[in-house]
Coordinates of C-alpha atoms in Angstrom, one line a residue:
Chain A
X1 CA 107.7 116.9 103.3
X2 CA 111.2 116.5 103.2
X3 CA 113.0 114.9 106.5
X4 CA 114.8 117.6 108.5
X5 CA 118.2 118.5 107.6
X6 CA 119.4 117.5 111.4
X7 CA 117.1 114.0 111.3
X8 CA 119.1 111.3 112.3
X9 CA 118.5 108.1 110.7
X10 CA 116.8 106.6 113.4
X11 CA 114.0 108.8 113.0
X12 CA 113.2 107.6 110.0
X13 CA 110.4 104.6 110.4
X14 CA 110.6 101.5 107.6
X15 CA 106.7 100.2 107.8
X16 CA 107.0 96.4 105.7
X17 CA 104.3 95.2 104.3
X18 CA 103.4 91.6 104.1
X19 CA 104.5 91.0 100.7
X20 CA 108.1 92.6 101.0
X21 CA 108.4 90.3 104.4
X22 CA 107.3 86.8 102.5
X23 CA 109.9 87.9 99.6
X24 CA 112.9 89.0 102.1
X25 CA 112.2 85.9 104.2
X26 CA 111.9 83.4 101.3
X27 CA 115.1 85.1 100.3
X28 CA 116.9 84.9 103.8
X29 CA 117.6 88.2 103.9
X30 CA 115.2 89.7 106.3
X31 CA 118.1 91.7 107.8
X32 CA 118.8 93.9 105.1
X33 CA 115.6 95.8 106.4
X34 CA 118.6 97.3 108.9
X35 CA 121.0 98.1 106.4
X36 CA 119.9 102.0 106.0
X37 CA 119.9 102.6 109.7
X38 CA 116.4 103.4 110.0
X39 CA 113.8 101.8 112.8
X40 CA 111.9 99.5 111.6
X41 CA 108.2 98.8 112.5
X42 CA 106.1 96.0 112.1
X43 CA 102.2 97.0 112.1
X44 CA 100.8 94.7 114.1
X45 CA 97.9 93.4 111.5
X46 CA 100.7 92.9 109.4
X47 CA 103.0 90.9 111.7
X48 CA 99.6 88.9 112.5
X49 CA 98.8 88.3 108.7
X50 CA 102.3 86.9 108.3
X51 CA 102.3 84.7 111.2
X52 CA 98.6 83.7 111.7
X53 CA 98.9 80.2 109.5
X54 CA 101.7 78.0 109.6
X55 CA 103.8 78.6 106.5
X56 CA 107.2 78.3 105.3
X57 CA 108.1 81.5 106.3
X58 CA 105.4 82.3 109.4
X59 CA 108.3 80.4 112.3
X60 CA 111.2 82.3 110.8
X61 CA 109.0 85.7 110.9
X62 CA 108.1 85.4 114.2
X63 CA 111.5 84.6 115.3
X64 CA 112.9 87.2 113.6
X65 CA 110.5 89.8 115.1
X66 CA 111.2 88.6 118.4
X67 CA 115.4 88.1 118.6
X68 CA 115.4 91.6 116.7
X69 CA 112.7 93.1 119.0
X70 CA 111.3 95.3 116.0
X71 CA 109.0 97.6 117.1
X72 CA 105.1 96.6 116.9
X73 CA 102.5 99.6 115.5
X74 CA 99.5 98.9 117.1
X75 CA 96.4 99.8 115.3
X76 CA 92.5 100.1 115.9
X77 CA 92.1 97.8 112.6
X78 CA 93.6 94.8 114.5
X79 CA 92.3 95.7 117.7
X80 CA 88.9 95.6 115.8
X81 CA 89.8 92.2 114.4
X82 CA 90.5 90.8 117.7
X83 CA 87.4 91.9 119.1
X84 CA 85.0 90.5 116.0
X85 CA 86.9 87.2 116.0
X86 CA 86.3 86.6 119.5
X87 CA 83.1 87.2 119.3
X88 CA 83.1 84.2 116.4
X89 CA 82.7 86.9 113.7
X90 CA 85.0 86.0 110.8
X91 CA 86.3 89.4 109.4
X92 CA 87.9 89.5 105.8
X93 CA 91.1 89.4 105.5
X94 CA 92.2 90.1 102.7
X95 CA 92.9 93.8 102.9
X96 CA 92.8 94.4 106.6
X97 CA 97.1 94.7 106.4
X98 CA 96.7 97.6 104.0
X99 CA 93.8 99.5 106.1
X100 CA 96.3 99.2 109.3
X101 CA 98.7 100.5 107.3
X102 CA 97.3 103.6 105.9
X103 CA 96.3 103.9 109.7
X104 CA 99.5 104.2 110.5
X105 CA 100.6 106.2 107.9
X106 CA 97.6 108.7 108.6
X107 CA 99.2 108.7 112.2
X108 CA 102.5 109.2 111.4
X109 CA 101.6 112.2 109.7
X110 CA 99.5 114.0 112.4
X111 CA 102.2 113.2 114.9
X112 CA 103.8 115.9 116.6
X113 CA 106.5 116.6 114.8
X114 CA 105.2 114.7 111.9
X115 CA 107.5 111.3 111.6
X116 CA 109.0 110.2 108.0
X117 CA 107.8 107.0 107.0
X118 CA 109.2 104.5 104.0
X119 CA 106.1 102.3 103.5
X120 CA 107.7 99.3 101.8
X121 CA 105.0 97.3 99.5
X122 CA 105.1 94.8 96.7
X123 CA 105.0 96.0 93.0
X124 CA 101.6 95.0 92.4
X125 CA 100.3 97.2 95.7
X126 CA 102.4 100.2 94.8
X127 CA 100.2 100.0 91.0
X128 CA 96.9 99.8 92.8
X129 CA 97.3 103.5 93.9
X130 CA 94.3 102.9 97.1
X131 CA 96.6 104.7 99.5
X132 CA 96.5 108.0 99.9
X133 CA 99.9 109.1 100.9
X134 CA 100.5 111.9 103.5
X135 CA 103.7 114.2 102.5
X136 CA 105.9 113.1 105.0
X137 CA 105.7 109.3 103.6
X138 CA 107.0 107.4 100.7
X139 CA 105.8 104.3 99.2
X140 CA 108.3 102.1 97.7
X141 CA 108.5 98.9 96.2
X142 CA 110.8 96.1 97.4
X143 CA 112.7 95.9 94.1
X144 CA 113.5 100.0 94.6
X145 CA 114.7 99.2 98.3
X146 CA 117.2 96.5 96.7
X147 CA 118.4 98.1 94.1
X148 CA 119.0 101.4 96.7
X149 CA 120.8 98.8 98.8
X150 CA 122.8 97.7 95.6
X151 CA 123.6 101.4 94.9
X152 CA 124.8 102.3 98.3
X153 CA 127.0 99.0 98.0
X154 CA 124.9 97.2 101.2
X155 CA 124.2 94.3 98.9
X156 CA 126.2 93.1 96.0
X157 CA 122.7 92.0 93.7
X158 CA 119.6 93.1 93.9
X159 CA 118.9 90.7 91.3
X160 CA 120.2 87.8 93.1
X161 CA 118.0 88.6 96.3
X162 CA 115.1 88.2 94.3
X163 CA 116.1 85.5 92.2
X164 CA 116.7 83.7 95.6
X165 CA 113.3 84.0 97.1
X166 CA 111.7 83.0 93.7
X167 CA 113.9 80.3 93.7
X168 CA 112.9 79.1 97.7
X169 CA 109.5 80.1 96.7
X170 CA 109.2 77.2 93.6
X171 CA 111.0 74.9 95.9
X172 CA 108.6 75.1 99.4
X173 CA 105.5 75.2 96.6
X174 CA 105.4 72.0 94.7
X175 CA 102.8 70.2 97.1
X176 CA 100.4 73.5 96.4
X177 CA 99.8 74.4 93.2
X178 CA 97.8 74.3 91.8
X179 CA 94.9 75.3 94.1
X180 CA 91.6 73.5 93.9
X181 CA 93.0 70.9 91.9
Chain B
X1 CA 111.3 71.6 57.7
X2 CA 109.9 73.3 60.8
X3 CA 107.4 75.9 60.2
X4 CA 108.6 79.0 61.6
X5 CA 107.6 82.5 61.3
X6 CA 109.7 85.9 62.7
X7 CA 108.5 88.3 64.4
X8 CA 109.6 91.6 66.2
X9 CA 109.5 92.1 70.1
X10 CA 111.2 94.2 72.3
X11 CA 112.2 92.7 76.1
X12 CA 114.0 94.0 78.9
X13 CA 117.5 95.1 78.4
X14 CA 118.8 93.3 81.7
X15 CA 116.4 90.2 81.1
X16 CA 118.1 89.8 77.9
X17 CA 121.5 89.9 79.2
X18 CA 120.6 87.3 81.8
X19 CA 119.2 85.2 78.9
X20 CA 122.2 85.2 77.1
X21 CA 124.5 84.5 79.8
X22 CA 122.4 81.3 80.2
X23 CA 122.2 80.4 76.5
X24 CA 125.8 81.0 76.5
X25 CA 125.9 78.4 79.8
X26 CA 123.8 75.8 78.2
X27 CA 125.1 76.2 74.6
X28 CA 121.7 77.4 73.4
X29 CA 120.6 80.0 72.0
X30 CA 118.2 82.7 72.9
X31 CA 115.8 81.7 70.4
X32 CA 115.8 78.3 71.6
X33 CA 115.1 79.4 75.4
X34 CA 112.4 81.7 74.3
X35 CA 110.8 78.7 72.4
X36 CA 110.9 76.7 75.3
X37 CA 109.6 79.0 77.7
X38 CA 106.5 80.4 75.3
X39 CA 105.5 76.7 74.3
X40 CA 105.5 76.0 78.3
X41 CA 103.2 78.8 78.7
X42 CA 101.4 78.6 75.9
X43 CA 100.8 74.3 76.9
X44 CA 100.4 75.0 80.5
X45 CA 97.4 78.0 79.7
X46 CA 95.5 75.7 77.3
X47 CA 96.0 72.3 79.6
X48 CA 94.4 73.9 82.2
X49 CA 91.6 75.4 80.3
X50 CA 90.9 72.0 78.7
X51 CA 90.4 70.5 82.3
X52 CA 88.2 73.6 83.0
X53 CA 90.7 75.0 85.7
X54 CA 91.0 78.7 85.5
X55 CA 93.8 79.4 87.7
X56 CA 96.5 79.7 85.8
X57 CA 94.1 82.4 83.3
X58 CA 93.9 84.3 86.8
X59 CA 97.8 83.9 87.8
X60 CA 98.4 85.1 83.9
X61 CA 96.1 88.1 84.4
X62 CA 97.7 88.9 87.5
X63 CA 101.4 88.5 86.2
X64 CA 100.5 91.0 83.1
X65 CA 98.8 93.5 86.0
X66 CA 95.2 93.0 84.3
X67 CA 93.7 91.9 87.7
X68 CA 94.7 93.0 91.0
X69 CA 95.9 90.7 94.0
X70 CA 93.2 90.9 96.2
X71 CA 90.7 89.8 93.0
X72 CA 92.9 86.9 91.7
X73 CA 93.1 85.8 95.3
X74 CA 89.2 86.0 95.5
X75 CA 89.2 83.8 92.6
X76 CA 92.1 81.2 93.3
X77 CA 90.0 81.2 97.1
X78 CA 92.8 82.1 98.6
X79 CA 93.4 84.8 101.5
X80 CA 97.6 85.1 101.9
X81 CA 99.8 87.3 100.4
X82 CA 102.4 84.3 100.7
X83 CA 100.0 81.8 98.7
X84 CA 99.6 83.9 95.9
X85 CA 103.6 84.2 95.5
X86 CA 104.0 80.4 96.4
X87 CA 101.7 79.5 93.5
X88 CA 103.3 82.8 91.0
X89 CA 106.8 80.9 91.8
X90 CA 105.2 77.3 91.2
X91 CA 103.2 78.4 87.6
X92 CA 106.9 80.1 86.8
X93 CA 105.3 83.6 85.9
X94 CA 107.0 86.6 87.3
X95 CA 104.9 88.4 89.9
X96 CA 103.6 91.9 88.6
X97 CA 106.0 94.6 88.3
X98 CA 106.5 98.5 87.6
X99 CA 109.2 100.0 85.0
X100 CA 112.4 100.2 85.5
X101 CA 112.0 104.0 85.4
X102 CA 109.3 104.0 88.5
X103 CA 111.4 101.9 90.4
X104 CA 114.5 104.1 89.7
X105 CA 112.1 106.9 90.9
X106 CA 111.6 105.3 94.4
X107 CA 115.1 105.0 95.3
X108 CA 115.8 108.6 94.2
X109 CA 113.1 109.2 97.1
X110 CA 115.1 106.8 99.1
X111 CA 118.3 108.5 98.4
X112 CA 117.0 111.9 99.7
X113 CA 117.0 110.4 103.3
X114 CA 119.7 110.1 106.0
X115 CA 121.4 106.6 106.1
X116 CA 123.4 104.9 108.9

């Protein structure tokens, strides 16, 4: 479905994903999630999945969510996950981020009017092809977003946004890799 | 004499450009960089298969999109999407990603939307 011709860009929700969160904060450059105007929403299994374990980038997350005071999406999935861990269940958690996030999508869709969503996920994700995308949503990778940034002159490098994180991400991993060893 | 052997290939057009700006930089070449970076790989695969460690087989299967992230996580025992880039950045293999011509498809869906 295409966004009404009259829809402001505020209506338009921006749904991160983990993976495009780790990369933009390893990169610094969480703000450029603001650069098209649209509101941006956290899902609230995602914000947790990001923040859960201290990281290099779980403080500066947090933070960011707060002093920016970006919307939260609650879902049933982390309601769910709440309630099993407190009752000393240990839920997986690998996937539980994705699953609240086709929730949300699935409710964005049957909202009244039905909301536009940009669903912003990590190549690898996008390739996988598990979500089942309702018409008013898009699924894009973080590379796409950046080099729509570059295009609309927002940024001057995609490139460089990504060569940035990569670089932050080989200097904050030395002490980990590699696992098991 | 050093036993060399050519062969054809075909890389990224922007990859390439990069590469030659820093061959250019370093007053290499970008047969010389390629060497270097193919011998780490190739020395850093069979290393830790020699030990008997198997994770950078499932970071390389995960890099070349032969194994999904939630699977090479499973394998590396690891439950973070941040973990799995840390160690892609530390083994210095790119993480996954689509064509060019995919991604250029995304932001012509981004485009169609209003901006501030």
């Amino acid at each position: 479905m295409t966004p009404q011709a009259n829809s402001s860009p505020a209506d338009i929700a921006l749904l991160p994903d983990a993976g495009p969160l780790i990369t933009l904060a390893y990169a610094d450059a969480l703000d450029l999630l603001f650069k098209p105007g649209w509101t941006v929403i956290l899902v609230d299994m995602v914000l947790h999945e990001v923040t859960r374990q201290k990281t290099p980038t779980s403080k500066k997350l947090a933070k960011w969510a707060t002093t920016k005071r970006v919307q939260v999406m609650p879902t049933r999935t982390f309601t769910r996950f709440k309630e099993l861990s407190a009752a000393g269940s240990t839920p997986a958690k690998n996937n539980l981020g994705e699953l609240a996030i086709q929730e949300a999508m699935n409710e964005m869709a049957i909202a009244s009017p039905p909301r536009s969503g940009v669903f912003l996920f990590e190549d690898h994700k996008i390739a996988r092809a598990s979500f089942l995308l309702p018409d008013n949503s898009r699924k894009v990778s973080t590379r796409a977003y950046l080099w729509f940034l570059q295009d609309k002159g927002w940024i001057e490098s995609a490139t460089e946004v990504e060569r940035k994180a990569i670089a932050a991400g080989r200097q904050f991993s030395q002490v980990r890799f590699p696992p098991g060893a | 004499m050093a036993n060399t052997v050519n062969f054809t290939g075909s890389v990224d057009r922007d990859l390439l450009k990069r590469a030659k700006v820093i061959a250019a930089k370093t007053d290499s070449s970008i047969n010389a960089l390629f060497n270097a970076e193919l011998r780490y790989l190739v020395e850093t695969f069979e290393a830790a298969e020699n030990g008997g460690n198997q994770n950078f087989r499932a970071l390389l299967d995960f890099s070349l999109g032969r194994k999904d992230a939630l699977e090479t996580m499973r394998v590396l025992g690891i439950d973070s999407d941040e973990d799995i880039f840390l160690l892609m950045a530390q083994a210095r293999l790119p993480m996954p990603r689509l064509s060019d011509a995919e991604t250029r498809e995304m932001v012509e869906q981004l485009n169609t939307l209003p901006t501030a």
